[in-house]
PDB file of C-alpha atoms and ligand atoms in Angstrom:
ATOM      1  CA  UNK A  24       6.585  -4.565  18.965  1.00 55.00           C
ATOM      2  CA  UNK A  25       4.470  -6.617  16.547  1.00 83.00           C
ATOM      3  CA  UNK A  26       3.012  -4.714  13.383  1.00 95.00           C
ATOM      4  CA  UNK A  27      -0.066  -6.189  11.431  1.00 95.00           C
ATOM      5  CA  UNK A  28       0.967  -7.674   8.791  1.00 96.00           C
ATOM      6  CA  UNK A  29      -1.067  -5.510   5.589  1.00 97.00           C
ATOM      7  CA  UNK A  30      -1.666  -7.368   2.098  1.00 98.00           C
ATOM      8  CA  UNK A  31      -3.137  -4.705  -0.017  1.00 98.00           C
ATOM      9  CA  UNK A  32      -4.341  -4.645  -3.886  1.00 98.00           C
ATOM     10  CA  UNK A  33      -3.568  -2.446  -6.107  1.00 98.00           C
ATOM     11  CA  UNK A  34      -6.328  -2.577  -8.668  1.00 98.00           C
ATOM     12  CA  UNK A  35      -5.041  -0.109 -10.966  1.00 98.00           C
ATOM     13  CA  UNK A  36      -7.309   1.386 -13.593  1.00 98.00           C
ATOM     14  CA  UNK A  37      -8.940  -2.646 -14.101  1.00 98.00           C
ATOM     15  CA  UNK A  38     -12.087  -3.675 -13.432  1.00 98.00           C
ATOM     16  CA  UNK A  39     -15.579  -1.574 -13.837  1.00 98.00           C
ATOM     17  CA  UNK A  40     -18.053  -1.702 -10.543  1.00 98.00           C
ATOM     18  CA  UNK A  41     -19.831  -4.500 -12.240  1.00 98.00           C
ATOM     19  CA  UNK A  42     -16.798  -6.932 -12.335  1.00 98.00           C
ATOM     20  CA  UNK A  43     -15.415  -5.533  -9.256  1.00 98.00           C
ATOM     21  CA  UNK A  44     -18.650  -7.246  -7.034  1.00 98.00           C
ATOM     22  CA  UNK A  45     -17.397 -10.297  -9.416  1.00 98.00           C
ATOM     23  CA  UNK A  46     -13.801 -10.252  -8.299  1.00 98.00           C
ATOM     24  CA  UNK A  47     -14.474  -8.985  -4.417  1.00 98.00           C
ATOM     25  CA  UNK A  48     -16.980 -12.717  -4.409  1.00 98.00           C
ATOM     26  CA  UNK A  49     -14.383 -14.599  -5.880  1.00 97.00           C
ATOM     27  CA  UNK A  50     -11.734 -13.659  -3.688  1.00 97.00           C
ATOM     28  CA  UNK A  51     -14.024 -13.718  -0.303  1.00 97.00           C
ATOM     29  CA  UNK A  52     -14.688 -17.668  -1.474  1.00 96.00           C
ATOM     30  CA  UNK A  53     -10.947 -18.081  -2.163  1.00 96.00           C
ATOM     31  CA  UNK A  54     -10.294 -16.690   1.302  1.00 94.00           C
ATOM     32  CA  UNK A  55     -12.552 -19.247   2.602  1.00 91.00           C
ATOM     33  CA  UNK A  56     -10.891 -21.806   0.702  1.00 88.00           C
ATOM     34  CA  UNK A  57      -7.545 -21.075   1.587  1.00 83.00           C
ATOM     35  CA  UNK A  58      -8.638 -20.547   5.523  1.00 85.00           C
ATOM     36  CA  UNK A  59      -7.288 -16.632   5.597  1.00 89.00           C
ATOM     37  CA  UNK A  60      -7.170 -15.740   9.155  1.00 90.00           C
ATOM     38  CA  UNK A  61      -7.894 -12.198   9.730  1.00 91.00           C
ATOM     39  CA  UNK A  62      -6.278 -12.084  13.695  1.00 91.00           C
ATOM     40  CA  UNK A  63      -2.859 -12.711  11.582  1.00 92.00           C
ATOM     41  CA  UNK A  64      -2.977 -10.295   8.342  1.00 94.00           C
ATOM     42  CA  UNK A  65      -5.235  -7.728   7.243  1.00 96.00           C
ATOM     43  CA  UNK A  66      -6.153  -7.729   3.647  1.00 97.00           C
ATOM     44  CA  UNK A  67      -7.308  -4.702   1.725  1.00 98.00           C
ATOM     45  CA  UNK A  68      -8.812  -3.810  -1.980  1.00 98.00           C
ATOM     46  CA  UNK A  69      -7.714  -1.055  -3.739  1.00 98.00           C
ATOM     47  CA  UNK A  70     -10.048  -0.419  -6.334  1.00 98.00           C
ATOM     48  CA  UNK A  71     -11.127   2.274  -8.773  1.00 98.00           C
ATOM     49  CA  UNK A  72     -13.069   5.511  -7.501  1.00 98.00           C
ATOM     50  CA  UNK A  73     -16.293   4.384  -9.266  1.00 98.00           C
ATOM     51  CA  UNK A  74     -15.954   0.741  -7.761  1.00 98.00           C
ATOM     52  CA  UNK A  75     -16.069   1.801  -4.358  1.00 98.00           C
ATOM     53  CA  UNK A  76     -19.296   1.553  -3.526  1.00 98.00           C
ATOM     54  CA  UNK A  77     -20.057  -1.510  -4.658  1.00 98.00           C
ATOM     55  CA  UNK A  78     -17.183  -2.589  -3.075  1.00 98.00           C
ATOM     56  CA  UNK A  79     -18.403  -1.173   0.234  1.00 98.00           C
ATOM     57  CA  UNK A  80     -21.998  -2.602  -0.077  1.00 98.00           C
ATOM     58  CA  UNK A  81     -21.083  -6.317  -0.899  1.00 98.00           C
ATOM     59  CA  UNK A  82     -18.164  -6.414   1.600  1.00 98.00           C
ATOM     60  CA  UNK A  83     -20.640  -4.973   4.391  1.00 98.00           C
ATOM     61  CA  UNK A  84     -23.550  -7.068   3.497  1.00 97.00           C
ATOM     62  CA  UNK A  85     -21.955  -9.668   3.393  1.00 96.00           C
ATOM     63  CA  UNK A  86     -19.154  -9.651   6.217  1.00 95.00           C
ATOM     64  CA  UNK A  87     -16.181 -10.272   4.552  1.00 96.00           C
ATOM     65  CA  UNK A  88     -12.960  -9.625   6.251  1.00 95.00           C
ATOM     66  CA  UNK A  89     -11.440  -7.352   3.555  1.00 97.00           C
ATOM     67  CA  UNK A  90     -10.776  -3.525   4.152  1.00 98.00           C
ATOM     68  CA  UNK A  91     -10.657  -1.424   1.158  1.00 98.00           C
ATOM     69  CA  UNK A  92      -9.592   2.049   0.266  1.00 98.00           C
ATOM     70  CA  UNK A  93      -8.834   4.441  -2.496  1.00 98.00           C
ATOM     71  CA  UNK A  94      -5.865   4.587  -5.658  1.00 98.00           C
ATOM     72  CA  UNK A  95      -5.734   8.649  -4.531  1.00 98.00           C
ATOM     73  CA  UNK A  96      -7.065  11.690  -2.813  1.00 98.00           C
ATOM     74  CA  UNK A  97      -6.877  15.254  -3.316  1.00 98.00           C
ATOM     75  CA  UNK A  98      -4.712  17.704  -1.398  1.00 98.00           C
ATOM     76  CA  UNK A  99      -7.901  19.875  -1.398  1.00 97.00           C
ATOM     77  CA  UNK A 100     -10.458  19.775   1.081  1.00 95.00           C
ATOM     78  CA  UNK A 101     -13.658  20.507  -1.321  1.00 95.00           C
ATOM     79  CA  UNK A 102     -14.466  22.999  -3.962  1.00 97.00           C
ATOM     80  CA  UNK A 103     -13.137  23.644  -7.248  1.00 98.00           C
ATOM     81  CA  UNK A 104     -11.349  21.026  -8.460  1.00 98.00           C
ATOM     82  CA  UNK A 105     -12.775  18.938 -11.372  1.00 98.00           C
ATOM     83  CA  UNK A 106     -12.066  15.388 -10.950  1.00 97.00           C
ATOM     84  CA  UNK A 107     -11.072  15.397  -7.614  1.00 98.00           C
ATOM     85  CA  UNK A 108     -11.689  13.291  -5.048  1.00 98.00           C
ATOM     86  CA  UNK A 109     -12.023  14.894  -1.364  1.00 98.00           C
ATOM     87  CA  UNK A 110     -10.931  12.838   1.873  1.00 98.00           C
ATOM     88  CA  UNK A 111     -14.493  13.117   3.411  1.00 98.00           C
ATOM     89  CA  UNK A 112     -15.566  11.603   0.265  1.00 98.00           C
ATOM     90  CA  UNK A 113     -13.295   8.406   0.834  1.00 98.00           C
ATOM     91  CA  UNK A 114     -14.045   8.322   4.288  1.00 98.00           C
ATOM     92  CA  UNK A 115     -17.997   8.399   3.344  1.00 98.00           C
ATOM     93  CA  UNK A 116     -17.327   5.288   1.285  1.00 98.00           C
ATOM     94  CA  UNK A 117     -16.403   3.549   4.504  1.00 98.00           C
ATOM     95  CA  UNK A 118     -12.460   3.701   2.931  1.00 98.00           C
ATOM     96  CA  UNK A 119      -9.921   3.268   5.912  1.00 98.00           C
ATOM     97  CA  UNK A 120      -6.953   3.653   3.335  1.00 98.00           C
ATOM     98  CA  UNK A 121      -5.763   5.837   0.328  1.00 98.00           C
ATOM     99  CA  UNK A 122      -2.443   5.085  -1.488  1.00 98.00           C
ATOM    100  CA  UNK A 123      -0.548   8.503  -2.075  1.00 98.00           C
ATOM    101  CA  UNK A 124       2.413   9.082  -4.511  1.00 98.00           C
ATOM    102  CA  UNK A 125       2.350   5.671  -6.389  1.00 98.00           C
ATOM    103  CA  UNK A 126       5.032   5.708  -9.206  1.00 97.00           C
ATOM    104  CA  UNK A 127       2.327   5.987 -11.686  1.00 97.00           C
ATOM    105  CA  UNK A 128       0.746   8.890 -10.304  1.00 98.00           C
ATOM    106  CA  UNK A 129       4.652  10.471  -9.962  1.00 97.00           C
ATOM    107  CA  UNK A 130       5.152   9.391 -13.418  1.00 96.00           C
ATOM    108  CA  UNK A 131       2.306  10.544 -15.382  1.00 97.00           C
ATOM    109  CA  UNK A 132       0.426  13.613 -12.952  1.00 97.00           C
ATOM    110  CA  UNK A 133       3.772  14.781 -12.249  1.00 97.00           C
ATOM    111  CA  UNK A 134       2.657  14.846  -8.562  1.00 98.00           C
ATOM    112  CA  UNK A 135       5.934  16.012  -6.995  1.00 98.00           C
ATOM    113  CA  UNK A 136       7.095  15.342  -3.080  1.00 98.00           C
ATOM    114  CA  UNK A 137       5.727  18.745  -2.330  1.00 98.00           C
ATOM    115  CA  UNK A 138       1.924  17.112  -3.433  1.00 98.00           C
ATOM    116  CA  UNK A 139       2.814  13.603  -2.248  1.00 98.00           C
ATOM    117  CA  UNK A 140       3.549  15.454   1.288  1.00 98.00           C
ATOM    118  CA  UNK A 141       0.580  17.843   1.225  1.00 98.00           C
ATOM    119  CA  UNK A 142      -2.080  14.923  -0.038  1.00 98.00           C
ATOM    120  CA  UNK A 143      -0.643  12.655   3.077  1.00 98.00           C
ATOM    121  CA  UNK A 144      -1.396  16.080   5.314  1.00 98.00           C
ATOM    122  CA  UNK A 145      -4.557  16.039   4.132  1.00 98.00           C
ATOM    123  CA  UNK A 146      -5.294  11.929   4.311  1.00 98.00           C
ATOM    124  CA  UNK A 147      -4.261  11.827   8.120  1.00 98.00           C
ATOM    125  CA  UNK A 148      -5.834  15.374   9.228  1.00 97.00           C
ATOM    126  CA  UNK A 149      -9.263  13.569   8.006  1.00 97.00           C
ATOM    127  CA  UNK A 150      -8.385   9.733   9.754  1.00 97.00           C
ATOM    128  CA  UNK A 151      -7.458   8.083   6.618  1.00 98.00           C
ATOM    129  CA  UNK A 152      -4.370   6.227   6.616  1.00 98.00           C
ATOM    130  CA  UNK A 153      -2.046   6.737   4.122  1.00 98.00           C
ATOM    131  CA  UNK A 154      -0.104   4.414   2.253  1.00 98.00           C
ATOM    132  CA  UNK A 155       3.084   6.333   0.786  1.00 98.00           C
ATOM    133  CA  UNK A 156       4.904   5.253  -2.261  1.00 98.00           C
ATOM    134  CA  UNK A 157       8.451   5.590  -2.621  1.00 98.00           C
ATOM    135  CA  UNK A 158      10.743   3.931  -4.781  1.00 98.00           C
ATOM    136  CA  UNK A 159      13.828   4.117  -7.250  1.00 97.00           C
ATOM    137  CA  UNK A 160      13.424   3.974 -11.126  1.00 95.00           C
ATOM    138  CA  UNK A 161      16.291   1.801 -13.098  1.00 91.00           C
ATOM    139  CA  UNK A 162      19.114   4.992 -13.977  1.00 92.00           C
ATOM    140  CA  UNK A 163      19.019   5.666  -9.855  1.00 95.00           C
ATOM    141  CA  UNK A 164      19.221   1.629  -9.046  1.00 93.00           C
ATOM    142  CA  UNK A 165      22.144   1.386 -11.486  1.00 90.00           C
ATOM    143  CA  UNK A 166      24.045   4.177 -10.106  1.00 94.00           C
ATOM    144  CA  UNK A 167      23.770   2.773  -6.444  1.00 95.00           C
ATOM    145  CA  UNK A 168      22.027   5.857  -5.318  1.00 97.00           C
ATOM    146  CA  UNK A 169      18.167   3.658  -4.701  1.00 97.00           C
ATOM    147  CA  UNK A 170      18.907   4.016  -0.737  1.00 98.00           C
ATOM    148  CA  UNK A 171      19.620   7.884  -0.533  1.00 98.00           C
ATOM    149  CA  UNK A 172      17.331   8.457  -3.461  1.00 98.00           C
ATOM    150  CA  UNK A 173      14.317   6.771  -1.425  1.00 98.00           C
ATOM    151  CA  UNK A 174      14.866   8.037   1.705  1.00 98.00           C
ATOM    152  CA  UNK A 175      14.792  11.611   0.852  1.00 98.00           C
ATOM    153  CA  UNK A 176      10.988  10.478  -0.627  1.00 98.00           C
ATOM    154  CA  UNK A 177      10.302   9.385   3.123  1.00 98.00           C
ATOM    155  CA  UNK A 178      11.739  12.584   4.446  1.00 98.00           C
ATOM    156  CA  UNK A 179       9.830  15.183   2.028  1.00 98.00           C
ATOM    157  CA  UNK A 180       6.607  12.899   2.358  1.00 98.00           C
ATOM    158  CA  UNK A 181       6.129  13.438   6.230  1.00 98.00           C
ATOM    159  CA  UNK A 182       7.851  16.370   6.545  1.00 98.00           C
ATOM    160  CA  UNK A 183       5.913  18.749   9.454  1.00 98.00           C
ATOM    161  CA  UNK A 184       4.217  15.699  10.606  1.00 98.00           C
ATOM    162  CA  UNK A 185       4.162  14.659  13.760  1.00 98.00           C
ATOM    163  CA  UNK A 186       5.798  11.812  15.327  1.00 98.00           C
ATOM    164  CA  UNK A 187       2.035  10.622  16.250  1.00 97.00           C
ATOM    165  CA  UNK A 188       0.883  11.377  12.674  1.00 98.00           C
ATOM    166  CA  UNK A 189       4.180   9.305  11.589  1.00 98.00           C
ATOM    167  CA  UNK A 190       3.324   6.334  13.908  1.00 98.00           C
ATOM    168  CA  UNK A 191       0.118   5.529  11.811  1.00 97.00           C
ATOM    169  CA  UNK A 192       1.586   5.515   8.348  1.00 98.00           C
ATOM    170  CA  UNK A 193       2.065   2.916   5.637  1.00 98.00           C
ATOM    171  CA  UNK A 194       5.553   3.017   4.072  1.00 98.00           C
ATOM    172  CA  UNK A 195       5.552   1.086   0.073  1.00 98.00           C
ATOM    173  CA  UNK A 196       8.787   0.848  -1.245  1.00 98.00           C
ATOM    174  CA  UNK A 197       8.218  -0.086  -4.558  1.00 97.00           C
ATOM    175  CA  UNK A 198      11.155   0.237  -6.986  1.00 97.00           C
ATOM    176  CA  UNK A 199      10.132   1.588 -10.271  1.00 95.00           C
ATOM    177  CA  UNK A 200      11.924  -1.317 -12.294  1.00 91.00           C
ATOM    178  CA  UNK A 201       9.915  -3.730 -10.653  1.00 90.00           C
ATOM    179  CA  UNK A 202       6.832  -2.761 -11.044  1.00 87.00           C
ATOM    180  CA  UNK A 203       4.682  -4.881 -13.593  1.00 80.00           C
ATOM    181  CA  UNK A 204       7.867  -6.065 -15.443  1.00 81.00           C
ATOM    182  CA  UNK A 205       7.877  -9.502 -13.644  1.00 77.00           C
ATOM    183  CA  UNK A 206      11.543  -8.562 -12.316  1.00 76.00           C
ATOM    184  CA  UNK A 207      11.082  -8.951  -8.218  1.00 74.00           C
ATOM    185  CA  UNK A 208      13.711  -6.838  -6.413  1.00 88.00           C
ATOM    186  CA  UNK A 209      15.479  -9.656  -4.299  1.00 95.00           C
ATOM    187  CA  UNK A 210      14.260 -10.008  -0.784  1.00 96.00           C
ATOM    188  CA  UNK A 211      17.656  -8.874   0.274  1.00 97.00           C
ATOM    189  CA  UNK A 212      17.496  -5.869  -1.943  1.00 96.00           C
ATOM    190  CA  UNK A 213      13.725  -4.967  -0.644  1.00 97.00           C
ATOM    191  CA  UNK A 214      15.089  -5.347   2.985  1.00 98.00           C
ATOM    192  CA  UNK A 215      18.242  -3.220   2.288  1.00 98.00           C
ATOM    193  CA  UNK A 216      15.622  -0.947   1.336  1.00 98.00           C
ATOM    194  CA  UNK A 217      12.871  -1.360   3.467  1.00 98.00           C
ATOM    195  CA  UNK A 218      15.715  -1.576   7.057  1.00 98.00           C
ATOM    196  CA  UNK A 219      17.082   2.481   5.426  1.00 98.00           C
ATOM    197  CA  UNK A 220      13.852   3.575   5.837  1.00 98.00           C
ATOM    198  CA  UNK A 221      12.995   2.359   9.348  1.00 98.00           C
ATOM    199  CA  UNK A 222      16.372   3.493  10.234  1.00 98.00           C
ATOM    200  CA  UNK A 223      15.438   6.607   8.616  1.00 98.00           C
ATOM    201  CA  UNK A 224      12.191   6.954  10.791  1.00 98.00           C
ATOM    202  CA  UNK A 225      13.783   6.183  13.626  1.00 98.00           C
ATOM    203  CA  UNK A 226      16.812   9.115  13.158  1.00 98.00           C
ATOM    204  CA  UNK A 227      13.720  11.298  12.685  1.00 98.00           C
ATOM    205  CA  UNK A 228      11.055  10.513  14.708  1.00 98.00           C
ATOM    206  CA  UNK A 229      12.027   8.164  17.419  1.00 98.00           C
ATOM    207  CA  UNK A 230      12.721   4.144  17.899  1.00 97.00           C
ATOM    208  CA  UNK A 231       8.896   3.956  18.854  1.00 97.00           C
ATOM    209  CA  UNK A 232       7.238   5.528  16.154  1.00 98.00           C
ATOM    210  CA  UNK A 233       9.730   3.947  13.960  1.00 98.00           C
ATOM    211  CA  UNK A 234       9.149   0.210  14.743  1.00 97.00           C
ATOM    212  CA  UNK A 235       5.027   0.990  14.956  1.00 98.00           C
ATOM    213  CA  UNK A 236       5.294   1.992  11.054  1.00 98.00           C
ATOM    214  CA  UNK A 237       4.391  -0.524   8.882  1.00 98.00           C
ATOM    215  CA  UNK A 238       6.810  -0.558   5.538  1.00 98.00           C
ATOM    216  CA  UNK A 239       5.576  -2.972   2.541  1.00 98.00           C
ATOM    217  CA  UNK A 240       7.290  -3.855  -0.421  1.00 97.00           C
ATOM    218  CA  UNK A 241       5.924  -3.840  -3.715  1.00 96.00           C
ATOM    219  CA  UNK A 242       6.730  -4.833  -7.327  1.00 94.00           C
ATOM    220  CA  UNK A 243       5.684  -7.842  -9.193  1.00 92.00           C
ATOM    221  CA  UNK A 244       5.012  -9.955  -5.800  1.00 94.00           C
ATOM    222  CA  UNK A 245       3.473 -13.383  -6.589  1.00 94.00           C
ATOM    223  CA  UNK A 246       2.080 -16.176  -4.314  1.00 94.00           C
ATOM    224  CA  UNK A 247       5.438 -17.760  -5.201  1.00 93.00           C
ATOM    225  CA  UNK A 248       7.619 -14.674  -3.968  1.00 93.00           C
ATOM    226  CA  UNK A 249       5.683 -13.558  -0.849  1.00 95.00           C
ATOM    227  CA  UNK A 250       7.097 -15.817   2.310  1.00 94.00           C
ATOM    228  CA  UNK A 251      10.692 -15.190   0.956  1.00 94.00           C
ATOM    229  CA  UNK A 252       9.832 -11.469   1.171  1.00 95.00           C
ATOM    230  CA  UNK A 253       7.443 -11.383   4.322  1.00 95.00           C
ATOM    231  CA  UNK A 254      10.124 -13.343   6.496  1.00 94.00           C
ATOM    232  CA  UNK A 255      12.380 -10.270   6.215  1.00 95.00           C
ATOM    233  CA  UNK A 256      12.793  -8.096   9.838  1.00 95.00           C
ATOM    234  CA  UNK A 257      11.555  -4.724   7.979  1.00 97.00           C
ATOM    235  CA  UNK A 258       8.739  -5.482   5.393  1.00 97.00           C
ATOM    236  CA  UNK A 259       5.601  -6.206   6.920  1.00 97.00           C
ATOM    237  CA  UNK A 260       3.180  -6.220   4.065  1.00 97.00           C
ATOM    238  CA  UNK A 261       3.440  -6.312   0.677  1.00 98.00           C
ATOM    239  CA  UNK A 262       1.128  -3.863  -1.863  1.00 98.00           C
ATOM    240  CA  UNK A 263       0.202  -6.312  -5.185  1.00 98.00           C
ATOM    241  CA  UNK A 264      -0.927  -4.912  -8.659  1.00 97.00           C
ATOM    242  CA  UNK A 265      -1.291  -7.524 -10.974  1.00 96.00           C
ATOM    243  CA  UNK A 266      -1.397 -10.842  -9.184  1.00 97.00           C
ATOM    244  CA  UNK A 267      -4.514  -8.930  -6.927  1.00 98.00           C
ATOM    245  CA  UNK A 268      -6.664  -9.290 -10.078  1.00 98.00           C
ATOM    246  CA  UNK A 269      -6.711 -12.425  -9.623  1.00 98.00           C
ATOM    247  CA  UNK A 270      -8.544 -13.406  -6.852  1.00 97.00           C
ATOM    248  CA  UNK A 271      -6.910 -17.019  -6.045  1.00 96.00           C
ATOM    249  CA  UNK A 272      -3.489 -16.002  -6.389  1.00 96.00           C
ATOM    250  CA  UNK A 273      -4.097 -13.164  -3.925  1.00 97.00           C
ATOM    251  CA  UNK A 274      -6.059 -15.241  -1.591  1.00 95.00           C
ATOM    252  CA  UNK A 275      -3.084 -17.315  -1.219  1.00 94.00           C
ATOM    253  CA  UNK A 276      -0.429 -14.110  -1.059  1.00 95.00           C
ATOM    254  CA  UNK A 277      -2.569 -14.014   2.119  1.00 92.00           C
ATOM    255  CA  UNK A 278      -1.553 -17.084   3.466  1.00 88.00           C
ATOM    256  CA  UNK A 279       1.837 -16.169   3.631  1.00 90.00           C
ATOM    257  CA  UNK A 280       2.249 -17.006   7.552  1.00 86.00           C
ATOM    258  CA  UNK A 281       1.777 -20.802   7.186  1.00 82.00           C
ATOM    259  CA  UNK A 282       5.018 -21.150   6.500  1.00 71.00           C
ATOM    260  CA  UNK A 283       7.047 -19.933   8.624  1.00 61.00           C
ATOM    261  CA  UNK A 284      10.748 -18.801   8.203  1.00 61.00           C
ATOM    262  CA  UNK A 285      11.515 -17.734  11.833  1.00 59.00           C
ATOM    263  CA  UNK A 286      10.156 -15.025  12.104  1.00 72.00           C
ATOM    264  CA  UNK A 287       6.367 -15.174  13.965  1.00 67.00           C
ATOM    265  CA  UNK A 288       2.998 -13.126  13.145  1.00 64.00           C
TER     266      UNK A 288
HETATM  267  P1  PGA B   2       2.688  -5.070  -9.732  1.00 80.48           P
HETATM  268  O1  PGA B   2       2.269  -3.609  -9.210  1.00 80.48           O
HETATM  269  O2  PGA B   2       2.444  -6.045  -8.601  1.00 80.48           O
HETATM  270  O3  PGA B   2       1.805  -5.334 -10.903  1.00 80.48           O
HETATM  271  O4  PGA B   2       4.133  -5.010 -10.093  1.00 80.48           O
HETATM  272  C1  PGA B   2       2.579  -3.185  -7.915  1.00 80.48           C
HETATM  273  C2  PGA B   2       2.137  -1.751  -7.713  1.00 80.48           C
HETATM  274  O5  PGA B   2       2.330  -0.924  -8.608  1.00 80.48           O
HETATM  275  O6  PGA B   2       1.571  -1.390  -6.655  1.00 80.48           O
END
């Protein structure tokens, strides 16, 4: 079974709707340059809420092959709930993705696995595909516990799904230590990771739905890191922060599959 290969950025709370037109040019002319080839990976912008439809209007108007989705979504379907953002919202924007549970979201909206789990109910009732984070901060890491520790995120994140909801998921292990401190997990250590949770999927929902799940790694991947990582059996995408703010450096994270290491896309 061959999964699509998914290099996503993370945009973080960077870039106003006026840059973002700037940085979405820049990187369709870097793609260009550095002949992406959308049959072999598909590339996706994460920007801010208020970006989006910039983001939407430039990338339709002018054809680019980027997809591009949203940092978050609400559990909620409307109503209520100041500063929300509803699914049919997202999905107006023309968004085909919405990252759910990033660290930072964990970390400072205290969004728990109960949230995380309702917020990817919510995302795939609607037909927007969610891209879960999971991911162990420094005390678990040091006290050997980052396998357990992140696959009882998978579990409560997809609990009462069902195996056909699980199928079109995005896993993102992205350990907490890694994340914008320049320290890349090894590739070894993001496959240890990365081969729990497919092994994980597979004890609970199946070999099939298990090997059609995509699982990326993320933290502090560079154009320099990403073959080493994206030759590994179990990570099939990578989701960038910082290096996706710059538009060369991602183009060529996207090249990735010119150099082969064995394994083929
Ligand atoms: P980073 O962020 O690449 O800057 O480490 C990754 C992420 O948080 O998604």
């Amino acid at each position: 079974m061959s999964r699509k290969p998914l290099i996503a950025g993370n945009w973080k709370m960077n870039v106003n709707h006026v840059e973002a037109v700037g940085l979405v040019q820049k990187l369709a002319w870097a793609l260009g340059d550095f002949k992406y080839d959308p049959t072999k990976a598909e590339c996706l912008v994460i920007p801010p809420f208020v970006d989006l439809r910039s983001v939407q209007t430039l990338i339709e108007a002018d054809k680019i092959p980027l997809a591009w989705g949203a940092q978050d979504v609400s559990e909620h379907e409307n109503g209520a709930y100041t500063g929300d953002i509803s699914a049919e919202m997202l999905l107006k924007l023309g968004c085909s993705y919405v990252i759910i549970g990033h660290s930072e979201r964990r970390q400072y909206h205290h969004e728990s696995d109960f949230v995380v789990n309702e917020k990817t109910r919510n995302a795939l009732a609607k037909g927007l595909t969610p891209i879960i984070c999971v991911g162990e901060g420094l005390e678990v890491r040091r006290a050997e516990e980052h396998v357990p520790f992140t696959l009882a995120q998978v579990a409560a994140a997809l609990e009462d799904r069902t195996p056909e909801q699980v199928a079109k998921v995005v896993i993102a292990y992205e350990p907490i230590w890694a994340i914008g401190t320049g320290e890349v997990a090894t590739p070894e250590d993001a496959q240890e990771v990365c081969g729990a949770v497919r092994g994980k999927l597979a004890e609970l929902y199946g070999d099939e739905v298990s090997e059609q799940v995509r699982i990326l790694y993320g933290g502090s991947v560079k154009a320099s890191t990403i073959v080493a990582l994206m030759v590994k059996p179990d990570i099939d995408g990578v989701l960038v922060g910082g290096a996706s703010l710059n538009p060369d450096e991602f183009a060529l994270i996207t090249r990735f599959y010119e150099a082969s290491g064995g394994k083929s896309w």
